[in-house]
CSV table of C-alpha atoms and ligand atoms in Angstrom, one decimal:
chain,number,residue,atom,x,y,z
A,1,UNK,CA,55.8,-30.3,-16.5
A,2,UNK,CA,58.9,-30.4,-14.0
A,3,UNK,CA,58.8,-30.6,-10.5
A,4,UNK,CA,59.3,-26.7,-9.1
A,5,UNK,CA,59.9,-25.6,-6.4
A,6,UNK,CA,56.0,-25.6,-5.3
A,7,UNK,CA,55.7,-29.2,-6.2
A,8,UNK,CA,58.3,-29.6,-3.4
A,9,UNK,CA,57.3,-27.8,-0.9
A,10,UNK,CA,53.8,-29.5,-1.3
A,11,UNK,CA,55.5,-33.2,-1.8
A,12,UNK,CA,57.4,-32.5,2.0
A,13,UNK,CA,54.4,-31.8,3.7
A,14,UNK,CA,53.3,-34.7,2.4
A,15,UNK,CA,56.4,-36.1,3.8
A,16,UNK,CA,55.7,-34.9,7.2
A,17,UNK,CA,52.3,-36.5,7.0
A,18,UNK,CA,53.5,-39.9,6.4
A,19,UNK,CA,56.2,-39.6,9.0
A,20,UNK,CA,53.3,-38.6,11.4
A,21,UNK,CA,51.4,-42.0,10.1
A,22,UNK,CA,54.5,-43.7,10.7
A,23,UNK,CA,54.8,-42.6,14.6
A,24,UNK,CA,51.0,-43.5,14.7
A,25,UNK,CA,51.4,-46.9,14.1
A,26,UNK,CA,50.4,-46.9,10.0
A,27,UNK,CA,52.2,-47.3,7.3
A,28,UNK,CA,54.0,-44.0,5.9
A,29,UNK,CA,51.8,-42.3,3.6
A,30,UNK,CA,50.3,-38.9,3.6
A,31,UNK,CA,48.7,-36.4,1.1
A,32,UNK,CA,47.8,-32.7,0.3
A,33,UNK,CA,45.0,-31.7,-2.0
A,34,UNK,CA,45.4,-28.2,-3.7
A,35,UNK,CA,43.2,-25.7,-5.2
A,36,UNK,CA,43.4,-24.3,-8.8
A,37,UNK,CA,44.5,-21.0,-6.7
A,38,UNK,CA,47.4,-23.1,-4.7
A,39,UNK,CA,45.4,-23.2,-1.8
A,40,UNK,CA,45.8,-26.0,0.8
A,41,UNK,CA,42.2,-27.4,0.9
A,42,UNK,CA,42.7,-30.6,2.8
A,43,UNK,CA,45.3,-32.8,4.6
A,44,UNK,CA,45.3,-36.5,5.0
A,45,UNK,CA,47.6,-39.2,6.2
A,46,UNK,CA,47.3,-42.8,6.2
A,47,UNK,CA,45.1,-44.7,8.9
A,48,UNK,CA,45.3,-47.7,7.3
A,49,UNK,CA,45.8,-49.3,10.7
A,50,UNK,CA,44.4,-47.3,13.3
A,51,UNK,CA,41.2,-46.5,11.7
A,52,UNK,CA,40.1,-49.4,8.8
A,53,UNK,CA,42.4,-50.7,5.8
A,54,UNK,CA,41.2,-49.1,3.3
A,55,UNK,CA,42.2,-45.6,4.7
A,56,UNK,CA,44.3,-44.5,2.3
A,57,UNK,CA,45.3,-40.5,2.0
A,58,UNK,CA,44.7,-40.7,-1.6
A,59,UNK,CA,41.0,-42.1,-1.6
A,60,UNK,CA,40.1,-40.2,1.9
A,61,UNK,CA,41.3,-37.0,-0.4
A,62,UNK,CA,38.9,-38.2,-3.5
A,63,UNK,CA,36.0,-38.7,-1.3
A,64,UNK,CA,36.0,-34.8,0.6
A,65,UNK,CA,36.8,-33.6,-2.8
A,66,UNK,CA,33.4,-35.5,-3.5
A,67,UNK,CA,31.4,-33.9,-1.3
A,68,UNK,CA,32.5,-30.0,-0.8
A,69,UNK,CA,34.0,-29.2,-4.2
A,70,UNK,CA,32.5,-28.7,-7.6
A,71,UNK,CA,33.2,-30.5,-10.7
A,72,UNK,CA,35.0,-27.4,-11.7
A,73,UNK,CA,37.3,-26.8,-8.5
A,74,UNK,CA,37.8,-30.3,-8.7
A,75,UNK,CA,39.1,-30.6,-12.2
A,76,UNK,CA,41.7,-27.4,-11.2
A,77,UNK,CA,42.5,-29.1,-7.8
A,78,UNK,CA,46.2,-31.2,-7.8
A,79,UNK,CA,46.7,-34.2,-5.3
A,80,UNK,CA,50.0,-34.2,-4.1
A,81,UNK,CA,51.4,-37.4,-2.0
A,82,UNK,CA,54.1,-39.2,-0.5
A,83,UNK,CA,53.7,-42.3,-2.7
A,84,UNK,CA,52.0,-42.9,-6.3
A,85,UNK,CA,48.2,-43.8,-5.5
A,86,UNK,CA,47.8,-47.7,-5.8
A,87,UNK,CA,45.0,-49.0,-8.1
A,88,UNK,CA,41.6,-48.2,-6.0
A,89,UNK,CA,43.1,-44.6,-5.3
A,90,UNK,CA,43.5,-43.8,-8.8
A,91,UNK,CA,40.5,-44.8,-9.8
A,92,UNK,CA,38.6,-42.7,-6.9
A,93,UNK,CA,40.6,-40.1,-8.0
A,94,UNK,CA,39.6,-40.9,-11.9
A,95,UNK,CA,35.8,-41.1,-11.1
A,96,UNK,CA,35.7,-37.8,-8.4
A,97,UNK,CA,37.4,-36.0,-11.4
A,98,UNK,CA,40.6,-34.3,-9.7
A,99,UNK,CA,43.4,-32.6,-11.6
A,100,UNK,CA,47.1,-33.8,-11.7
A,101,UNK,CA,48.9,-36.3,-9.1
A,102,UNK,CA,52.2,-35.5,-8.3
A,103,UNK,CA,54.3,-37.7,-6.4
A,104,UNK,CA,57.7,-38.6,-4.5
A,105,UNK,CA,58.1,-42.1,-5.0
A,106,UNK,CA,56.4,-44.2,-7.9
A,107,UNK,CA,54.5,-47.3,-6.3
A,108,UNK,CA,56.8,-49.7,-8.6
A,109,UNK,CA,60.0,-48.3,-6.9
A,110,UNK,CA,57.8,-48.9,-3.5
A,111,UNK,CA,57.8,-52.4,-4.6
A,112,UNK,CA,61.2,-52.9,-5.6
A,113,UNK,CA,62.4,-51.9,-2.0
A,114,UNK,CA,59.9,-54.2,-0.2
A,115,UNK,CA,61.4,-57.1,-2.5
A,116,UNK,CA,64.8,-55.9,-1.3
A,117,UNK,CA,63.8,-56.2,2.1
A,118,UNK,CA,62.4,-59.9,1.8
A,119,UNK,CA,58.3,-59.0,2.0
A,120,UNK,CA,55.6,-60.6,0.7
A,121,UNK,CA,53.9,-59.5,-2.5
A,122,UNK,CA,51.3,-57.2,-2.5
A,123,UNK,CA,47.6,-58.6,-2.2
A,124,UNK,CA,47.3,-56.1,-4.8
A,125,UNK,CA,48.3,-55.8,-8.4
A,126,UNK,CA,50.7,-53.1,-9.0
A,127,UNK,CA,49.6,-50.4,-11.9
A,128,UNK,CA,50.9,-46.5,-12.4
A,129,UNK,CA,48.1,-43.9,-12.0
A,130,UNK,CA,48.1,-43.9,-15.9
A,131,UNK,CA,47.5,-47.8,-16.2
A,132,UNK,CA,43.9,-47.2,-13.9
A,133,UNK,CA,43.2,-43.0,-15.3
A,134,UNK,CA,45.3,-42.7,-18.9
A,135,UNK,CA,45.0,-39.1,-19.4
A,136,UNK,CA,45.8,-37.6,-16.2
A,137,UNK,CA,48.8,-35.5,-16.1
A,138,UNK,CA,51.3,-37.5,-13.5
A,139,UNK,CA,54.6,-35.9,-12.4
A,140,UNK,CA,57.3,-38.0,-10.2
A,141,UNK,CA,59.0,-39.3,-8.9
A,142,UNK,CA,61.0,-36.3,-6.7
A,143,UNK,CA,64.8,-37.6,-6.5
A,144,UNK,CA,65.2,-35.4,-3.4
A,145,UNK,CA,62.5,-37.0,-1.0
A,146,UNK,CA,62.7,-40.8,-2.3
A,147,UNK,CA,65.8,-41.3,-0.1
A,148,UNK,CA,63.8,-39.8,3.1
A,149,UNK,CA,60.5,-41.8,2.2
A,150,UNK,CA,62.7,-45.0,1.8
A,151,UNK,CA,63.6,-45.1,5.4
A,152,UNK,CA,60.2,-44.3,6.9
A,153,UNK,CA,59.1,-47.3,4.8
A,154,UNK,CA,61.8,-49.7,5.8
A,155,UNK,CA,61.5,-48.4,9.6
A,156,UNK,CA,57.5,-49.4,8.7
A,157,UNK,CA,58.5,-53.3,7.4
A,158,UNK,CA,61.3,-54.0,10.0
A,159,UNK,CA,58.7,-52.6,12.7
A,160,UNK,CA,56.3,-55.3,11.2
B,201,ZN,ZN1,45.5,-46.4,-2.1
């Protein structure tokens, strides 16, 4: 599976989402879940400050899929997002049963900028979706949006 021009134009919303998180006052993240029929069924960006920490898009995503689709639409639905979920995303998304993840920027190149720019390590182990959900299809990272997502997340750390 390559990224196509669908997997962009889904990926830049998500984009958009995280830049909106970012003027917020959270942490750039955001995410799209689709529908086997490449619907748009529901939009979510990071709260992860404004609301409680554990706000991520990714798990908010899992959890509606949880309550309004069926095993079925959720199997056929694809999560699109900014950045690769972290560990308890993936594994929401693993238990809720959603289709594929595709995303712009993998959560180890995420951590290899935030050691550029001097942070802490994460309280949080690091693993790719397929560490936490092993036979999920996966497809990222986008080369075309990692540059963009880079500078919303080092406008995030030097903002503090
Ligand atoms: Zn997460």
């Amino acid at each position: 599976m390559d990224l196509d021009d669908t997997h962009r134009h889904h990926l830049r919303r998500c984009v958009e989402l995280a830049r909106e998180a970012l003027e917020a006052g959270d942490d750039p993240f955001g995410s799209v879940l689709v529908g086997a029929d490449g619907s748009v069924l529901a939009e979510r960006r990071n709260r992860e400050r404004t609301d409680q920490p554990l706000a991520h898009p990714e798990i908010d995503l899992a959890v509606w899929a949880g309550r309004h689709l069926s095993p079925d639409e959720r199997a056929g639905a694809t999560v699109y997002t900014s950045g690769e979920h972290c560990a308890m995303c993936s594994a929401a998304h693993g238990w809720v049963g959603l289709g594929p993840i595709v995303y712009a920027v993998s959560s180890r190149r995420l951590d290899q900028w935030r050691r550029e720019w001097g942070a802490g390590a994460s309280p949080v182990v690091t693993f790719s979706v397929n560490e936490v959900v092993p036979d999920l299809p996966v497809l990222g990272p986008d080369p075309e949006l990692e540059g963009e997502m880079r500078e919303l997340h080092e406008r995030a750390f030097r903002r503090g």
